[in-house]
mmCIF file of C-alpha atoms and ligand atoms in Angstrom:
data_model
loop_
_atom_site.group_PDB
_atom_site.id
_atom_site.type_symbol
_atom_site.label_atom_id
_atom_site.label_comp_id
_atom_site.label_asym_id
_atom_site.label_seq_id
_atom_site.Cartn_x
_atom_site.Cartn_y
_atom_site.Cartn_z
ATOM 1 C CA MET A 15 0.000 0.000 0.000
ATOM 2 C CA PRO A 16 1.340 3.500 -0.775
ATOM 3 C CA TYR A 17 2.303 5.825 2.074
ATOM 4 C CA GLN A 18 -0.841 7.392 3.615
ATOM 5 C CA THR A 19 -0.306 11.155 3.700
ATOM 6 C CA ASP A 20 -3.174 11.742 6.149
ATOM 7 C CA ASN A 21 -1.676 9.731 9.020
ATOM 8 C CA ILE A 22 -1.368 11.540 12.339
ATOM 9 C CA PHE A 23 2.432 11.827 12.302
ATOM 10 C CA ALA A 24 2.412 13.231 8.755
ATOM 11 C CA ARG A 25 -0.061 15.814 10.060
ATOM 12 C CA ILE A 26 2.254 16.646 12.982
ATOM 13 C CA LEU A 27 5.110 17.059 10.455
ATOM 14 C CA ARG A 28 2.957 19.472 8.441
ATOM 15 C CA GLN A 29 2.103 21.301 11.706
ATOM 16 C CA GLU A 30 -1.596 20.638 11.158
ATOM 17 C CA ILE A 31 -1.944 19.284 14.670
ATOM 18 C CA PRO A 32 0.033 20.229 17.773
ATOM 19 C CA ALA A 33 2.720 18.195 19.465
ATOM 20 C CA GLN A 34 5.276 18.789 22.214
ATOM 21 C CA ILE A 35 8.296 18.907 19.912
ATOM 22 C CA VAL A 36 11.676 18.349 21.570
ATOM 23 C CA PHE A 37 13.975 18.031 18.541
ATOM 24 C CA GLU A 38 13.945 18.919 14.856
ATOM 25 C CA ASN A 39 16.523 18.984 12.103
ATOM 26 C CA ASP A 40 16.397 18.542 8.310
ATOM 27 C CA HIS A 41 15.912 14.810 8.642
ATOM 28 C CA ALA A 42 13.857 14.082 11.734
ATOM 29 C CA LEU A 43 11.352 15.343 14.266
ATOM 30 C CA ALA A 44 10.902 14.193 17.874
ATOM 31 C CA PHE A 45 7.901 14.833 20.087
ATOM 32 C CA MET A 46 6.307 13.514 23.253
ATOM 33 C CA ASP A 47 4.037 10.480 23.040
ATOM 34 C CA ILE A 48 0.587 11.527 24.274
ATOM 35 C CA MET A 49 -0.037 8.088 25.827
ATOM 36 C CA PRO A 50 3.347 7.455 27.387
ATOM 37 C CA GLN A 51 4.367 3.986 28.486
ATOM 38 C CA ALA A 52 6.619 5.718 31.025
ATOM 39 C CA PRO A 53 7.216 9.419 31.823
ATOM 40 C CA GLY A 54 9.514 10.854 29.143
ATOM 41 C CA HIS A 55 8.274 8.522 26.365
ATOM 42 C CA THR A 56 9.317 10.295 23.167
ATOM 43 C CA LEU A 57 8.802 9.447 19.493
ATOM 44 C CA VAL A 58 11.355 10.106 16.744
ATOM 45 C CA ILE A 59 10.160 10.156 13.143
ATOM 46 C CA PRO A 60 11.970 10.744 9.848
ATOM 47 C CA LYS A 61 10.804 13.574 7.617
ATOM 48 C CA TYR A 62 10.992 11.116 4.733
ATOM 49 C CA PRO A 63 7.537 9.586 4.164
ATOM 50 C CA ALA A 64 8.322 5.983 5.111
ATOM 51 C CA GLU A 65 5.675 3.746 6.622
ATOM 52 C CA THR A 66 8.153 1.304 8.177
ATOM 53 C CA LEU A 67 11.907 1.014 8.606
ATOM 54 C CA LEU A 68 11.914 -1.213 5.537
ATOM 55 C CA ASP A 69 10.603 1.692 3.429
ATOM 56 C CA LEU A 70 13.345 4.137 4.474
ATOM 57 C CA PRO A 71 15.992 4.589 1.754
ATOM 58 C CA ALA A 72 19.383 3.409 3.018
ATOM 59 C CA GLU A 73 20.853 6.875 2.403
ATOM 60 C CA CYS A 74 18.387 8.339 4.947
ATOM 61 C CA ALA A 75 19.038 5.728 7.620
ATOM 62 C CA GLY A 76 22.262 7.172 9.016
ATOM 63 C CA GLU A 77 20.918 10.692 9.572
ATOM 64 C CA PHE A 78 17.744 9.284 11.080
ATOM 65 C CA LEU A 79 19.592 7.009 13.491
ATOM 66 C CA GLN A 80 21.772 9.950 14.552
ATOM 67 C CA ALA A 81 18.591 11.834 15.464
ATOM 68 C CA VAL A 82 17.357 8.827 17.460
ATOM 69 C CA GLN A 83 20.710 8.749 19.277
ATOM 70 C CA THR A 84 20.586 12.489 20.057
ATOM 71 C CA VAL A 85 17.048 12.245 21.393
ATOM 72 C CA ALA A 86 17.794 9.102 23.427
ATOM 73 C CA ALA A 87 20.751 10.844 25.094
ATOM 74 C CA ALA A 88 18.639 13.894 25.979
ATOM 75 C CA VAL A 89 15.749 11.794 27.323
ATOM 76 C CA LYS A 90 18.196 9.733 29.411
ATOM 77 C CA GLN A 91 19.724 12.873 30.885
ATOM 78 C CA ALA A 92 16.441 14.725 31.444
ATOM 79 C CA MET A 93 14.716 11.773 33.096
ATOM 80 C CA ASN A 94 17.814 10.701 35.019
ATOM 81 C CA ALA A 95 17.175 7.257 33.578
ATOM 82 C CA GLU A 96 19.506 4.334 34.123
ATOM 83 C CA GLY A 97 18.360 2.757 30.889
ATOM 84 C CA ILE A 98 16.577 3.655 27.654
ATOM 85 C CA VAL A 99 14.384 1.231 25.733
ATOM 86 C CA LEU A 100 14.133 1.774 21.960
ATOM 87 C CA MET A 101 11.067 0.149 20.435
ATOM 88 C CA GLN A 102 10.198 0.176 16.769
ATOM 89 C CA LEU A 103 7.257 -1.729 15.285
ATOM 90 C CA ASN A 104 6.918 -2.503 11.570
ATOM 91 C CA GLY A 105 3.434 -3.178 10.221
ATOM 92 C CA PRO A 106 0.080 -3.795 11.886
ATOM 93 C CA ALA A 107 1.001 -7.434 12.467
ATOM 94 C CA ALA A 108 3.840 -6.217 14.682
ATOM 95 C CA GLY A 109 1.503 -3.849 16.526
ATOM 96 C CA GLN A 110 2.277 -0.639 14.601
ATOM 97 C CA THR A 111 -0.747 1.647 14.836
ATOM 98 C CA VAL A 112 0.492 4.816 13.102
ATOM 99 C CA PRO A 113 1.707 4.188 9.535
ATOM 100 C CA HIS A 114 4.710 6.531 9.617
ATOM 101 C CA LEU A 115 8.068 5.126 10.740
ATOM 102 C CA HIS A 116 8.846 5.937 14.374
ATOM 103 C CA PHE A 117 11.177 4.924 17.138
ATOM 104 C CA HIS A 118 9.821 4.910 20.675
ATOM 105 C CA VAL A 119 12.418 6.261 23.120
ATOM 106 C CA ILE A 120 11.310 5.107 26.569
ATOM 107 C CA PRO A 121 13.206 5.737 29.794
ATOM 108 C CA GLY A 122 13.471 2.845 32.193
ATOM 109 C CA SER A 123 13.388 -0.876 31.897
ATOM 110 C CA ILE A 124 11.622 -3.221 29.492
ATOM 111 C CA ALA A 125 10.272 -5.028 32.564
ATOM 112 C CA THR A 126 8.331 -1.967 33.701
ATOM 113 C CA LEU A 127 6.715 -1.013 30.379
ATOM 114 C CA ARG A 128 2.971 -1.174 30.189
ATOM 115 C CA GLN A 129 2.098 -3.722 27.554
ATOM 116 C CA PRO A 130 1.461 -3.529 24.680
ATOM 117 C CA HIS A 131 0.424 0.161 24.607
ATOM 118 C CA ALA A 132 -0.818 2.692 27.072
ATOM 119 C CA HIS A 133 -4.428 3.618 26.264
ATOM 120 C CA THR A 134 -4.991 6.783 28.222
ATOM 121 C CA PRO A 135 -3.509 10.194 27.453
ATOM 122 C CA ALA A 136 -1.231 11.531 30.176
ATOM 123 C CA ASP A 137 -1.736 14.938 31.793
ATOM 124 C CA PRO A 138 -0.768 17.481 29.067
ATOM 125 C CA GLU A 139 0.812 19.785 31.658
ATOM 126 C CA GLN A 140 3.043 16.972 32.921
ATOM 127 C CA ILE A 141 4.025 16.138 29.325
ATOM 128 C CA ARG A 142 4.787 19.814 28.668
ATOM 129 C CA GLN A 143 7.060 20.017 31.716
ATOM 130 C CA ILE A 144 8.930 16.840 30.749
ATOM 131 C CA ALA A 145 9.322 18.139 27.178
ATOM 132 C CA GLU A 146 10.907 21.286 28.605
ATOM 133 C CA SER A 147 13.415 19.198 30.583
ATOM 134 C CA ILE A 148 14.311 17.217 27.460
ATOM 135 C CA ARG A 149 14.773 20.419 25.427
ATOM 136 C CA ALA A 150 17.011 21.761 28.194
ATOM 137 C CA ALA A 151 19.060 18.544 28.225
ATOM 138 C CA MET A 152 19.392 18.814 24.439
ATOM 139 C CA ALA A 153 20.577 22.423 24.675
ATOM 140 C CA SER A 154 23.076 21.649 27.453
ATOM 141 C CA SER A 155 24.754 18.934 25.382
ATOM 142 C CA ARG A 156 25.335 21.157 22.330
HETATM 143 P P1 AMP B 15 2.869 2.346 17.361
HETATM 144 O O1 AMP B 15 1.843 1.452 17.938
HETATM 145 O O2 AMP B 15 4.256 1.779 17.445
HETATM 146 O O3 AMP B 15 2.484 2.734 15.966
HETATM 147 O O4 AMP B 15 2.906 3.653 18.263
HETATM 148 C C1 AMP B 15 2.137 4.776 18.022
HETATM 149 C C2 AMP B 15 2.331 5.681 19.203
HETATM 150 O O5 AMP B 15 1.852 6.959 18.839
HETATM 151 C C3 AMP B 15 1.593 5.282 20.477
HETATM 152 O O6 AMP B 15 2.525 5.143 21.535
HETATM 153 C C4 AMP B 15 0.621 6.445 20.723
HETATM 154 O O7 AMP B 15 0.469 6.726 22.082
HETATM 155 C C5 AMP B 15 1.298 7.569 19.976
HETATM 156 N N1 AMP B 15 0.430 8.638 19.490
HETATM 157 C C6 AMP B 15 -0.728 8.504 18.806
HETATM 158 N N2 AMP B 15 -1.220 9.717 18.460
HETATM 159 C C7 AMP B 15 -0.333 10.631 18.924
HETATM 160 C C8 AMP B 15 -0.262 12.052 18.889
HETATM 161 N N3 AMP B 15 -1.223 12.794 18.293
HETATM 162 N N4 AMP B 15 0.782 12.670 19.473
HETATM 163 C C9 AMP B 15 1.743 11.934 20.078
HETATM 164 N N5 AMP B 15 1.745 10.597 20.141
HETATM 165 C C10 AMP B 15 0.720 9.944 19.581
#
């Protein structure tokens, strides 16, 4: 199936709907997950319209992974996390619900994640405050 341009992350990329954005460069955007599996749960998406990792051209993969690394480091610092779980689902059969490639960056331990997804939005004010901490961590590491 061709890439669906009306998916929610494509709409966040086009700034049609709001998000707590913590990182942006020419290749990627990162924003807070509205139904976090742990406080600090952040999503990193490529600007390239790929539905899954398998659809991302190899020449885009390096820049995208660098963005994931930058965001993971900032989330780890901001949340004072001992560990960071990266989760990335490809296709509905794997549990992917939004058809635009994304990495979940989740502070903590795989053992403490709510499974398979959280279903309730977190307090927007709490998400906003955590996003501020992550932006600050990003700025302090530049
Ligand atoms: P996946 O199941 O891997 O496709 O994950 C999709 C993620 O997107 C879930 O963790 C949702 O909580 C998250 N999500 C859905 N809509 C939004 C939104 N508008 N802003 C931020 N995160 C979202």
